[in-house]
Every structure is written in structure tokens, then in C-alpha cells.
Short mmCIF file of C-alpha atoms in Angstrom, two decimals:
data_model
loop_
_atom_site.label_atom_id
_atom_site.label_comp_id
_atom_site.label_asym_id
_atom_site.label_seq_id
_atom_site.Cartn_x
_atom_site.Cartn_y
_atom_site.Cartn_z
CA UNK A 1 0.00 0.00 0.00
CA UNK A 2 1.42 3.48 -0.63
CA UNK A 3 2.54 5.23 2.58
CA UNK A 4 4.05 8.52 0.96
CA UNK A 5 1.87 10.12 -1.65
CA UNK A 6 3.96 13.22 -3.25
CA UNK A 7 2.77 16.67 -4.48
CA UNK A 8 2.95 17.73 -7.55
CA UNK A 9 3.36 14.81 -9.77
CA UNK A 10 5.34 17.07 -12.26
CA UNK A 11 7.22 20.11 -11.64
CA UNK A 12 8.64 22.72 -14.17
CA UNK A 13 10.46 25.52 -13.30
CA UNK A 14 13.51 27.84 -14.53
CA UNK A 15 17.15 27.53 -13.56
CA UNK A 16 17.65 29.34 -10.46
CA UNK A 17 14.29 29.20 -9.38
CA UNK A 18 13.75 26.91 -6.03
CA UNK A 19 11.57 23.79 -6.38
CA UNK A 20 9.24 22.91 -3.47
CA UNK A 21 7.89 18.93 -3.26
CA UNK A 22 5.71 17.71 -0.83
CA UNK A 23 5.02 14.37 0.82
CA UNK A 24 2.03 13.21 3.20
CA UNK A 25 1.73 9.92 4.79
CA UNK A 26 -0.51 8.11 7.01
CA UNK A 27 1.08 6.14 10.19
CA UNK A 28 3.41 6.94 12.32
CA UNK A 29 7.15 6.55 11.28
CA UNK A 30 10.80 6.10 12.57
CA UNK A 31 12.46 8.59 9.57
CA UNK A 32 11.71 10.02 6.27
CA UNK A 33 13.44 10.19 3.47
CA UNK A 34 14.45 11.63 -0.16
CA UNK A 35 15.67 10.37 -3.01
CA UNK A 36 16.58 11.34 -6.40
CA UNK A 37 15.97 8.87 -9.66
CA UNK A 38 17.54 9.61 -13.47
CA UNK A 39 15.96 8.07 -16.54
CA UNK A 40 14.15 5.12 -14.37
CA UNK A 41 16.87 3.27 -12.71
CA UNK A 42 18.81 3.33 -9.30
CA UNK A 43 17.75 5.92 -6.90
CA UNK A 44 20.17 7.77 -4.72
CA UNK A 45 19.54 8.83 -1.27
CA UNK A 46 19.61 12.37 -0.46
CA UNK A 47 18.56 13.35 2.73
CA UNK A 48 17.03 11.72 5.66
CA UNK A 49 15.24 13.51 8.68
CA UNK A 50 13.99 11.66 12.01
CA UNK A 51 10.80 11.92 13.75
CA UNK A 52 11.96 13.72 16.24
CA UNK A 53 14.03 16.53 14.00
CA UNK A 54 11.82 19.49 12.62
CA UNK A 55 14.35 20.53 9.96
CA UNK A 56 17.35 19.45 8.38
CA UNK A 57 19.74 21.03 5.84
CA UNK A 58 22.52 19.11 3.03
CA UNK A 59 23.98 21.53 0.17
CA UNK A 60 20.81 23.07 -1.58
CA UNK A 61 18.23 20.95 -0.28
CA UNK A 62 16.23 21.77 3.15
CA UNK A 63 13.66 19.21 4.11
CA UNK A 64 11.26 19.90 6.94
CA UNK A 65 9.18 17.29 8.79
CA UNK A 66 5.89 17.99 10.51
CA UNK A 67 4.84 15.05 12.37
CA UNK A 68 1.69 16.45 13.42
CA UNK A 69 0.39 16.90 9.60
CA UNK A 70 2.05 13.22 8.78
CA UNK A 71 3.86 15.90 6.47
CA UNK A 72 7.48 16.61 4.49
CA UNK A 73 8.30 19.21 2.40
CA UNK A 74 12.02 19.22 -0.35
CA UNK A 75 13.37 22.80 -1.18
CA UNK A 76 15.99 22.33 -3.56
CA UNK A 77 17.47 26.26 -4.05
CA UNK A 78 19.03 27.86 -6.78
CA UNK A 79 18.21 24.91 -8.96
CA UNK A 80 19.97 23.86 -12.18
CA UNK A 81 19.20 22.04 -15.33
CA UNK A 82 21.06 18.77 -13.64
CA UNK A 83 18.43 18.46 -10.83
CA UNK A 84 16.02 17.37 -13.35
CA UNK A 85 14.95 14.12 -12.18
CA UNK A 86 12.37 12.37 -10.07
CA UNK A 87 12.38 12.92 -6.33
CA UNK A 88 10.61 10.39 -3.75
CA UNK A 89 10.32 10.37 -0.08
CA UNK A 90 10.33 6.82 1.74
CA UNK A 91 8.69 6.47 4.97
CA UNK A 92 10.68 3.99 7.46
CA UNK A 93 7.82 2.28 9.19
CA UNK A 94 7.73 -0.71 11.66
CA UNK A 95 5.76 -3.53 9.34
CA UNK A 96 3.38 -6.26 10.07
CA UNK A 97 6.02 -8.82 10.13
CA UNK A 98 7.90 -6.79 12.85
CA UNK A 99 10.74 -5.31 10.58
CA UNK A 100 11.11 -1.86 9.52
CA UNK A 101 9.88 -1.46 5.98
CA UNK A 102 10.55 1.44 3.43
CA UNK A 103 7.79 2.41 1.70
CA UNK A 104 7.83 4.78 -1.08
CA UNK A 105 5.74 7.05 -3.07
CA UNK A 106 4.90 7.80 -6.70
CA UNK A 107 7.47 10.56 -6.98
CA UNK A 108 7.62 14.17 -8.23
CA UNK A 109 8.90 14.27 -11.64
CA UNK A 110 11.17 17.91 -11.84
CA UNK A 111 12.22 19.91 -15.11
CA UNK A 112 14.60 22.58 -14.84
CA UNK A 113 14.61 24.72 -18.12
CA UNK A 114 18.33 25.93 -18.68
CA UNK B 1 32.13 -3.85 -4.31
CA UNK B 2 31.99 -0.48 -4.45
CA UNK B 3 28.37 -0.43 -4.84
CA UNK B 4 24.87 -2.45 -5.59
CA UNK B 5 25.43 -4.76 -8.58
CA UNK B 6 22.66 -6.11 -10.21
CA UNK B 7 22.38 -8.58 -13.46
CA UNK B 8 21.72 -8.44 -15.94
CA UNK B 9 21.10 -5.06 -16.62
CA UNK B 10 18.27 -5.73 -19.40
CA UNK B 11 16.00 -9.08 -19.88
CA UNK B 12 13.24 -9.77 -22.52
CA UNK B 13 11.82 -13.09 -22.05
CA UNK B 14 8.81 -14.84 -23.59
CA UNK B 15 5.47 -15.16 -21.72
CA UNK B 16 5.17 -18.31 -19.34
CA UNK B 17 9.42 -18.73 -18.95
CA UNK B 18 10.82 -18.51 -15.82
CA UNK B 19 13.77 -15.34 -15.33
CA UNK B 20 16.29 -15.05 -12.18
CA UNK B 21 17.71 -11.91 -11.10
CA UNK B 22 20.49 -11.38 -8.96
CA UNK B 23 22.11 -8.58 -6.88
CA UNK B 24 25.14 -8.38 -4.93
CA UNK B 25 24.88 -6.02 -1.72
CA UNK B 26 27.70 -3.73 -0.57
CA UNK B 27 29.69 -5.70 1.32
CA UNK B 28 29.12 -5.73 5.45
CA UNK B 29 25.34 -4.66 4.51
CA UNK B 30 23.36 -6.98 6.46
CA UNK B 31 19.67 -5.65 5.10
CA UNK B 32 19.16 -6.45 1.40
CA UNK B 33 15.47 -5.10 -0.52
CA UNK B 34 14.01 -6.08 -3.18
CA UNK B 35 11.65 -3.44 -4.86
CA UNK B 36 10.11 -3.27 -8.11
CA UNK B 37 9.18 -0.46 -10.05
CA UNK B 38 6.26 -0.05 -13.25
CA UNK B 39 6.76 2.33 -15.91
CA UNK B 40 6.06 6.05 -14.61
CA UNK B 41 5.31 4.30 -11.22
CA UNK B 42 6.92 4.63 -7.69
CA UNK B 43 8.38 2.01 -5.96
CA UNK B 44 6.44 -1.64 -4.95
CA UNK B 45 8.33 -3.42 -1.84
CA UNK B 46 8.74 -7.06 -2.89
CA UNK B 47 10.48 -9.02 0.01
CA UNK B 48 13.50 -8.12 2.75
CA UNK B 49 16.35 -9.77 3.99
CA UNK B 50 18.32 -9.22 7.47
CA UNK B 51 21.01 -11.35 8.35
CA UNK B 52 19.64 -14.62 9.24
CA UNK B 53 15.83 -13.11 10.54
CA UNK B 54 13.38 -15.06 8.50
CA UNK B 55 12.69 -12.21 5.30
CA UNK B 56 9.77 -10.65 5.45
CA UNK B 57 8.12 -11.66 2.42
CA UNK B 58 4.93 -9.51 2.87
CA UNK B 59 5.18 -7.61 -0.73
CA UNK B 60 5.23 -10.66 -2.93
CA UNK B 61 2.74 -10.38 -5.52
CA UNK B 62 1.63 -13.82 -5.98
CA UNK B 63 3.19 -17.63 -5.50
CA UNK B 64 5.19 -17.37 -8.82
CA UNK B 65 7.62 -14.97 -7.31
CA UNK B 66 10.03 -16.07 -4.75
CA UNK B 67 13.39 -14.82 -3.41
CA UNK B 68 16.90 -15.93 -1.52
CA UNK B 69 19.88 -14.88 -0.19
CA UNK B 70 22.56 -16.52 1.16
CA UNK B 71 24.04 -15.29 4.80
CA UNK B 72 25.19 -11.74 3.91
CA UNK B 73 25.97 -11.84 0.22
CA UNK B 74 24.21 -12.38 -2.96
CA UNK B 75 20.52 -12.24 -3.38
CA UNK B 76 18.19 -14.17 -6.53
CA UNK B 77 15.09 -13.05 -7.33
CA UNK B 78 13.08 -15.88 -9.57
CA UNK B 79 9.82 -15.12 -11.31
CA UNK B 80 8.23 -18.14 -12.47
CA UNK B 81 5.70 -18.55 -15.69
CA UNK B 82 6.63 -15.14 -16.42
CA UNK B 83 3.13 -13.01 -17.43
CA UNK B 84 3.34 -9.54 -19.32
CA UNK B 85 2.35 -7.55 -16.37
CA UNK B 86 5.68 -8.43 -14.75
CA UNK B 87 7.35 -5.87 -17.07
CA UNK B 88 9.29 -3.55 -14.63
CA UNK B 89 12.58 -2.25 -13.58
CA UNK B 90 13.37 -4.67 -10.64
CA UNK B 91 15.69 -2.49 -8.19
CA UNK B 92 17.80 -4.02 -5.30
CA UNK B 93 18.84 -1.98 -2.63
CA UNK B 94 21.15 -2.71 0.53
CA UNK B 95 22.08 -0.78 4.09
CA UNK B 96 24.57 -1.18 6.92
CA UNK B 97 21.94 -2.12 9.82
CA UNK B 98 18.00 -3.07 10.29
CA UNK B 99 16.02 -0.06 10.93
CA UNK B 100 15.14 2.07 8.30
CA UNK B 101 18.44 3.17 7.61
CA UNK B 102 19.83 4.86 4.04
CA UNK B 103 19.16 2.36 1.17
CA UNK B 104 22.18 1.89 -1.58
CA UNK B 105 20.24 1.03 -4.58
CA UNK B 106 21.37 -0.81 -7.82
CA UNK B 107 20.78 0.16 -11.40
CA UNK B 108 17.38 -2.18 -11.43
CA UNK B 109 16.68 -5.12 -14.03
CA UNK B 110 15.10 -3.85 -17.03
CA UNK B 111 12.28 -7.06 -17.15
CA UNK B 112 10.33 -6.90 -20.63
CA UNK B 113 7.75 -10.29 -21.50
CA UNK B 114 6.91 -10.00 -24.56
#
């Protein structure tokens, strides 16, 4: 079942502009996390935030976590053509079967126009 | 290795065959994944592996996929009586400990039935 459901689905914007993604969820989690996909294959992690950490910072990216709203939000700043990709959070969550499962969700797909 | 290796990189097999996939983990990574991923999709959990826990197996699809792995080291991934709807990049992902932690992903199995 999906756990993080991202907002937008697409995102275009202009170099230098900052690009703001979003990510809800529904039960309660350990962490959250981003990650970044090119052309459909691996994914690379970019950031990960606890549940008890409000904000957290790497490079250009901020992410914020608002437990309360089951809530994330990625600012990427100053962006550039290269950050065009597709960004998902994953939501560590303790599963059924006792382990702690990543679950991830259908991803923002980002354009940066040079 | 330096990183998640997974083979082969591309497969096209014929309806009702049987595939195997395999990925070898970053070495030391005790938690292995299994995740597959449909065209312009996010990402489906399949099955985990943690040291020598019992996997949690909870994302199969049906009783024609199955998955193993010995001790620490090289996981296989076997689809049996292959059907069209298992088309998908297949990604394998490892971390360091159980919890949630930062996933090192592959570059996925390109799966095509025709």
C-alpha cells in the first residue's frame, strides 16, 4: 500500500528558481526520506530527517518534517538544469512482520529549463 | 564492491518462462530489498532480507515470485511462468543495519515479456 503520496506529480520551473515537493503519509514513522531517480533506474539517497528533527539542511536541499500533519516538504534552491529528475520520499515504518519497511511514493517528476 | 550490482542489466523473455535476477549487496550490509518499479510508477516493496531473521516476504505479488539470499551476500530473485504484467525495472537496494536506515540502490533489471 502506498505510505508517501507526493505533491505535484510534475514540476517545471527555470534555472535558479527553487523547487518545493511535498510528501504526506498516514502512520506513524521512525524517519523520512528523499531520493533522487535519473531516466528510471537506481535511486540515490539524499537526505534523511527523524521523527523527532523538525528541519534538516545538506547543500541546496532543506527538508522539513511535521509530524503532526504526517507531512514533508524538499526545497531544492538555486536549482539547475542537472536536478532534473524524479524525487521520492520513503517512509521507514515498523511492518506487520515486525521489521522496519521502506515504503515509497509515486514521486515528483522535476524539469529545470536551462 | 563499491556499490549495488545487479544482473543483468536488461531481460526480454517470452510469456510463461521462468527469469532469475540477482544482486550483490555492498559488502558488510546486512539488510538487502528487493523493490520493483512499473513504468512512470513509484516504488512496490517485494520481500527483505536481514542477516539470518526469516525475510519478510509480505510484498510478494503472488506464489510465482520467490526470493533468496545466502548469509550476507548475494541475493536471486526468480519469477516463475513469467506473465506480461511483470514488465518492470526490478531495483535491489542494501544498508549497513535493520532499521530504516539509508538504502544503496542498484541500477534495477530492465524485465520486458513480450
Amino acid at each position: 500500500s502506498q505510505q508517501g503520496e507526493e505533491d505535484p506529480q510534475a514540476l517545471s520551473i527555470q534555472e535558479g528558481e527553487n523547487a518545493t515537493m511535498n510528501c504526506s503519509y498516514k502512520t506513524s514513522i521512525n524517519n523520512l526520506q528523499w531520493y533522487r531517480q535519473n531516466s528510471g533506474r537506481g535511486l540515490v539517497h539524499l537526505i534523511l530527517i527523524r521523527s523527532n528533527e523538525r528541519e534538516k539542511h545538506s547543500g541546496r536541499l532543506r527538508v522539513t518534517l511535521d509530524t503532526s500533519k504526517k507531512s514533508s516538504s524538499l526545497l531544492i534552491t538555486a536549482s539547475r538544469a542537472a536536478d532534473t529528475a524524479s524525487y521520492f520520499c520513503a517512509t521507514a515504518a515498523r511492518s506487520g512482520a515486525g521489521s522496519y519497511q521502506l515504503t515509497f511514493g509515486k514521486g515528483t517528476k522535476l524539469s529545470v529549463i536551462p | 564492491g563499491a556499490g549495488v550490482s545487479q544482473s543483468p542489466s536488461n531481460k526480454v523473455t517470452e510469456k510463461g518462462k521462468d527469469v532469475e535476477l540477482r544482486c550483490d549487496p555492498i559488502s558488510g550490509h546486512t539488510a538487502l530489498y528487493w523493490y520493483r518499479q512499473r513504468l512512470g510508477q513509484g516504488l512496490e516493496f517485494l520481500i527483505y532480507f536481514q542477516g539470518n531473521s526469516a525475510p519478510d516476504k509480505s510484498g510478494l505479488p503472488s506464489d510465482r515470485f520467490s526470493a533468496e539470499r545466502t548469509g550476507e551476500s548475494v541475493s536471486t530473485l526468480t519469477i516463475q511462468r513469467t506473465q506480461q504484467e511483470d514488465s518492470a525495472v526490478y531495483l535491489c537496494a542494501s544498508s549497513l543495519v535493520l532499521g530504516g536506515e539509508k538504502l544503496f540502490f542498484g541500477s534495477g533489471t530492465q524485465l520486458s515479456v513480450l
